[in-house]
PDB file of C-alpha atoms in Angstrom:
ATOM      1  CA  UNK A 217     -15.154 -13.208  10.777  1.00 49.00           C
ATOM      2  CA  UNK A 218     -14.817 -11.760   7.316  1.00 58.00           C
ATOM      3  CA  UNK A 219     -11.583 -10.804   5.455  1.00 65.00           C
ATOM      4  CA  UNK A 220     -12.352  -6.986   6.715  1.00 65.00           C
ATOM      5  CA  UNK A 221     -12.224  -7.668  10.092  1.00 68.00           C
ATOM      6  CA  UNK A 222      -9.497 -10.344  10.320  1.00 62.00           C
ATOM      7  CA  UNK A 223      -7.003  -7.411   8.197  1.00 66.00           C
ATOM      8  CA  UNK A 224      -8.636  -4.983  10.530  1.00 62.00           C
ATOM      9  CA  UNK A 225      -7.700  -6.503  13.306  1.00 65.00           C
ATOM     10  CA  UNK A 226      -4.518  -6.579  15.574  1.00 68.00           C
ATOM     11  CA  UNK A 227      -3.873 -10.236  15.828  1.00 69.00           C
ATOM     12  CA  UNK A 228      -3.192 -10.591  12.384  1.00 64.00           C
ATOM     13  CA  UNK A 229      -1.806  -7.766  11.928  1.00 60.00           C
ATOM     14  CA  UNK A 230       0.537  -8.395  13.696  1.00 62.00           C
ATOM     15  CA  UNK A 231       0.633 -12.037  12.884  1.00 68.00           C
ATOM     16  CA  UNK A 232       1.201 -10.637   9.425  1.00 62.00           C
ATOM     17  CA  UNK A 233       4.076  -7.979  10.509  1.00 61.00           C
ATOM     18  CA  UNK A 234       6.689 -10.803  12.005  1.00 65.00           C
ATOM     19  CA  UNK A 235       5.895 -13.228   8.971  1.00 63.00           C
ATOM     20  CA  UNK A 236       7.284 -10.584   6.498  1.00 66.00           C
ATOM     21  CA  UNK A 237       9.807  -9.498   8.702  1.00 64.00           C
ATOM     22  CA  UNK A 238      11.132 -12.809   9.252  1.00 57.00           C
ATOM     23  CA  UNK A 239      12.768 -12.531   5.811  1.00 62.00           C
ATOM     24  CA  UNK A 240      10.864 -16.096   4.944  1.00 65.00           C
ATOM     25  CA  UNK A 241       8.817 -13.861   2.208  1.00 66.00           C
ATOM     26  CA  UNK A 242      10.844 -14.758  -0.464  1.00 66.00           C
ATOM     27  CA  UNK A 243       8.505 -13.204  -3.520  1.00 67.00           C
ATOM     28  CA  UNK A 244       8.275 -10.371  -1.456  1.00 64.00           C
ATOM     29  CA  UNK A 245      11.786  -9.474  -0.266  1.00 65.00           C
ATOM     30  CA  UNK A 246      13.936 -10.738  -3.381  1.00 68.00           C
ATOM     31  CA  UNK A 247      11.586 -10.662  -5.851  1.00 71.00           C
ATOM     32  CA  UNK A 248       8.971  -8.317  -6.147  1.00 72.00           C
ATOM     33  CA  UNK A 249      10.420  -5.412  -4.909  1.00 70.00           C
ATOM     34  CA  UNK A 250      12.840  -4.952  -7.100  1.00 73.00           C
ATOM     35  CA  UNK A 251      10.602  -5.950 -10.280  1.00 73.00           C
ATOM     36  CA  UNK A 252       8.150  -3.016  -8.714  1.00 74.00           C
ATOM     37  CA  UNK A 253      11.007  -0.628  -7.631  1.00 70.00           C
ATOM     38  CA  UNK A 254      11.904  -1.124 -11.655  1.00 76.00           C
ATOM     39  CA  UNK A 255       8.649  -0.956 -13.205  1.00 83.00           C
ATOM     40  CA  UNK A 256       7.988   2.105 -11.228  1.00 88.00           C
ATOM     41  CA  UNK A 257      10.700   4.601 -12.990  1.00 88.00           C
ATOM     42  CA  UNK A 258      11.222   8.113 -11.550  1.00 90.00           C
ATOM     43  CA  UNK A 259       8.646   9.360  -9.482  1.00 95.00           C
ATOM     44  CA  UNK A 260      10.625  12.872  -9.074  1.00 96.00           C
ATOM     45  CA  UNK A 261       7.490  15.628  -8.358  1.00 96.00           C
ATOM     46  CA  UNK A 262       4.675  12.541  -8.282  1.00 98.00           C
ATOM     47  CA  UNK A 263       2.059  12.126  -5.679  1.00 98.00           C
ATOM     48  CA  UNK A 264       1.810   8.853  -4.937  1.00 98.00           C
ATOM     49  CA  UNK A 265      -0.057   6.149  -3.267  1.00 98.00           C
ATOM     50  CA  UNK A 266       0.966   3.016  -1.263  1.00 97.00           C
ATOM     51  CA  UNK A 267      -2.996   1.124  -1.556  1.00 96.00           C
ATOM     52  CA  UNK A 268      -2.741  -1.163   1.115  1.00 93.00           C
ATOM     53  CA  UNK A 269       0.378  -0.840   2.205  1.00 93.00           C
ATOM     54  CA  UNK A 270       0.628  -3.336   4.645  1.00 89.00           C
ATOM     55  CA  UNK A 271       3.497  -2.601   7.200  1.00 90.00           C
ATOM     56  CA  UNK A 272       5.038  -0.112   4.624  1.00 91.00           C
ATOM     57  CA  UNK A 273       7.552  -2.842   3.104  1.00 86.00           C
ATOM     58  CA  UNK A 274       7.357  -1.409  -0.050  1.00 88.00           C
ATOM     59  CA  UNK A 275       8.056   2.232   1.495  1.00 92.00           C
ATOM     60  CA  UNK A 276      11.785   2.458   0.997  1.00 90.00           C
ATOM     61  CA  UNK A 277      11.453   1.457  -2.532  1.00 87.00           C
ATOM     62  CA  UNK A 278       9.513   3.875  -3.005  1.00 92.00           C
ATOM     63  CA  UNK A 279      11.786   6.071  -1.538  1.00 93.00           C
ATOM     64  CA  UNK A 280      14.637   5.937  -3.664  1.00 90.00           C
ATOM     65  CA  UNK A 281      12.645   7.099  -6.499  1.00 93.00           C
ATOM     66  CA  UNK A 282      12.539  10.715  -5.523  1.00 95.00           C
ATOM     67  CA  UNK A 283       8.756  10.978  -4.762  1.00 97.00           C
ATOM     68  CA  UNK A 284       7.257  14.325  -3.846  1.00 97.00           C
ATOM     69  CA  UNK A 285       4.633  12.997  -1.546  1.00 98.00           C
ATOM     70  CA  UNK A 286       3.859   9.080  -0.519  1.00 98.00           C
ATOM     71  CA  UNK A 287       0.636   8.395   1.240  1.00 98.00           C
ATOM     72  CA  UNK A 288       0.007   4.930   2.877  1.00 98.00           C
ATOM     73  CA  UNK A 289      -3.540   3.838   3.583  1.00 97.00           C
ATOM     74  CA  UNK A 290      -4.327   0.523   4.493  1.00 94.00           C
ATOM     75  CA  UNK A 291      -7.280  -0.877   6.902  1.00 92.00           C
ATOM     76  CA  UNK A 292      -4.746  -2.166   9.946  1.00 93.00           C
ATOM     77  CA  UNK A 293      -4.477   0.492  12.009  1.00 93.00           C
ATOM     78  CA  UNK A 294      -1.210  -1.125  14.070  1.00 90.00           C
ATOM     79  CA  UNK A 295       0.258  -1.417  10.581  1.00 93.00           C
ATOM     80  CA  UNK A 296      -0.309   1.782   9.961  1.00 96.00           C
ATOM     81  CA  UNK A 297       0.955   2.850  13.049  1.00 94.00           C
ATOM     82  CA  UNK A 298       4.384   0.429  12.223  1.00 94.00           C
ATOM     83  CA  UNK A 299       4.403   2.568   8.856  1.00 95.00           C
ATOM     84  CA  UNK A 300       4.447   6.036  11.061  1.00 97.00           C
ATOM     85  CA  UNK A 301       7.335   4.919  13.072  1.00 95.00           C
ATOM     86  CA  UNK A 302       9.364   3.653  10.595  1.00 94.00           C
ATOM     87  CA  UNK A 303       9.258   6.268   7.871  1.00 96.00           C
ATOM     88  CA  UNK A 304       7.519   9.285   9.672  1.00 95.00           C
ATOM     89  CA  UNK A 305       7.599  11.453   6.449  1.00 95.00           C
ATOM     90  CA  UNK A 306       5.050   9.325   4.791  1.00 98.00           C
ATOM     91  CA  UNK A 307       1.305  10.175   4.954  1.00 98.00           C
ATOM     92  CA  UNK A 308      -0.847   7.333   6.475  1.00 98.00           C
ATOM     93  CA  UNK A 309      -4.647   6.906   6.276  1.00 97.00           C
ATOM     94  CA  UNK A 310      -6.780   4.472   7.320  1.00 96.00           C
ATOM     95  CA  UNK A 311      -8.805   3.425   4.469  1.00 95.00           C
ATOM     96  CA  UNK A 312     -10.924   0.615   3.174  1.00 92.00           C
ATOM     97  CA  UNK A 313     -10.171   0.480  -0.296  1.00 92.00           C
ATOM     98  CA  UNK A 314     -13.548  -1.166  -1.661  1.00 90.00           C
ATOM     99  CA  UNK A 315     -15.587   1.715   0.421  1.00 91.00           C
ATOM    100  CA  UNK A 316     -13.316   4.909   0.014  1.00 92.00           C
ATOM    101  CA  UNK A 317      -9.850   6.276  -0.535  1.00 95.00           C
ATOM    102  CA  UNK A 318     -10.225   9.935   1.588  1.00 95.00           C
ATOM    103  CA  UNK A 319      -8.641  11.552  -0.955  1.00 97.00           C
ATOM    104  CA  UNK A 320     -10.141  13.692  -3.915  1.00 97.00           C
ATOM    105  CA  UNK A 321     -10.757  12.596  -7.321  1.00 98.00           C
ATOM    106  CA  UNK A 322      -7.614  13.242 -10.095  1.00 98.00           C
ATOM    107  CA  UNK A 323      -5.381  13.851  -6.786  1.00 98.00           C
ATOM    108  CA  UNK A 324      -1.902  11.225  -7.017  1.00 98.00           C
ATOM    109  CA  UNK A 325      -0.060  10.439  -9.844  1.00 98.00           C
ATOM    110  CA  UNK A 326       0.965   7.019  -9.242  1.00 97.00           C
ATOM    111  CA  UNK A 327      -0.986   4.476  -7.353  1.00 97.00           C
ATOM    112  CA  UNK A 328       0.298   1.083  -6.192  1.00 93.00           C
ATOM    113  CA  UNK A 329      -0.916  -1.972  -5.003  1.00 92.00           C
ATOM    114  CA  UNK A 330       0.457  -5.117  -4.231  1.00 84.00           C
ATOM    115  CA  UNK A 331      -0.989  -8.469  -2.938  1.00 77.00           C
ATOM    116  CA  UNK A 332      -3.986  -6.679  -2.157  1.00 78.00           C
ATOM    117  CA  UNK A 333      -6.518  -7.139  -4.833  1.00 75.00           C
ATOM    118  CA  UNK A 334      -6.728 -10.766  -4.006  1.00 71.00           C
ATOM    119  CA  UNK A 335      -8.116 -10.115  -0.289  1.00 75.00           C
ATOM    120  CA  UNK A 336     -10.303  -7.660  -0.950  1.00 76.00           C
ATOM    121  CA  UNK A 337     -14.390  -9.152  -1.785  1.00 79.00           C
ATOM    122  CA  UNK A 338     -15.126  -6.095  -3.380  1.00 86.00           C
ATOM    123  CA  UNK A 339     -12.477  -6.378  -6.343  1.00 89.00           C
ATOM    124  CA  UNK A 340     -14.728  -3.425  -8.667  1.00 92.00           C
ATOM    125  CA  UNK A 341     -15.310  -1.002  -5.835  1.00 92.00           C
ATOM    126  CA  UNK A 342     -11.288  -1.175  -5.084  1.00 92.00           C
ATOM    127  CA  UNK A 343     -10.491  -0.661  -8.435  1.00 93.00           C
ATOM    128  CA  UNK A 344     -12.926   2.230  -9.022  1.00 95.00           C
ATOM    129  CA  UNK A 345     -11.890   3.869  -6.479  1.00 95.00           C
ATOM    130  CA  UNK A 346      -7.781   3.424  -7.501  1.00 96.00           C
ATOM    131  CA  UNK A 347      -9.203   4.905 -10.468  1.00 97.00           C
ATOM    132  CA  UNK A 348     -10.752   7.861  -9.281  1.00 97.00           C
ATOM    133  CA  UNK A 349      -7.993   9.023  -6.967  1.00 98.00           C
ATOM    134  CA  UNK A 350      -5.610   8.665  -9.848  1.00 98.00           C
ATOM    135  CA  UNK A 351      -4.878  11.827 -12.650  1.00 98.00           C
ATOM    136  CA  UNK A 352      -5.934  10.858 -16.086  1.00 97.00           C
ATOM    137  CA  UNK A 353      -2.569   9.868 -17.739  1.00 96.00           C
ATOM    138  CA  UNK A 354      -1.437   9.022 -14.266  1.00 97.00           C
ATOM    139  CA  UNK A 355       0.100   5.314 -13.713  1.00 95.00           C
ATOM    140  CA  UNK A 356      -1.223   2.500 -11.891  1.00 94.00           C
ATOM    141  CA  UNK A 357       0.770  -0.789 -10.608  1.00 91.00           C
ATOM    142  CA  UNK A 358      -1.513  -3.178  -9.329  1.00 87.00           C
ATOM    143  CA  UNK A 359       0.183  -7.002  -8.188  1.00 79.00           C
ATOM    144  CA  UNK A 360      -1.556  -9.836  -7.189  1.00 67.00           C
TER     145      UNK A 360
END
């Protein structure tokens, strides 16, 4: 099974889900999101998007920075589908990031990523695409 399938599907997923949960990811959960949440600034009248967003753990970070819109694509549907109960004013999309973000070139102003990059095989097809759904002077955070 390839890294596609295995994040596709529900197993791991899942798997995934109760790990970061569990409070045991320490980078995550006392660490990075607060270096993000800081790095980020004010996102007051920004479209932005959550590139593989995981369960949406990054979601109420995101939050307190006054966003207009935050979409959340990722390629686990049950995680997207965790995302959609938990915060059901966020946009989700299923999305492979190294094949296509459904969204139209110049369209968000901010795009995120974190600890995705180093699971996807297709590391130039993920970026380009990050790249053409952003604006020109728009921001992009991208975290191993």
């Amino acid at each position: 099974m390839d890294n596609k399938e295995m994040f596709k599907g529900e197993e791991f997923s899942r798997a995934w889900h109760a790990h970061q949960r569990s409070k045991e990811d320490l980078l995550r959960t006392k660490i990075m999101n607060e270096v993000l949440e800081h790095g980020l600034g004010d996102l007051s009248g920004k479209k932005v998007l959550d590139a593989g967003c995981g369960n949406g753990f990054f979601i109420p970070n995101l939050l307190k920075l006054n966003p207009e819109k935050i979409v959340a694509c990722d390629i686990s549907p049950f995680l997207l589908h965790v995302v959609h109960e938990e915060h059901p004013g966020v946009e989700i999309k299923v999305a492979d990031l190294t094949e296509s973000i459904p969204y139209r070139n110049q369209f968000f102003d901010t795009v995120l990523s974190y600890c995705v990059i180093m699971d996807v095989f297709d590391v130039n097809s993920t970026v380009k695409e990050m790249a053409r759904v952003l604006k020109s002077g728009g921001e992009a955070h991208v975290a191993m």
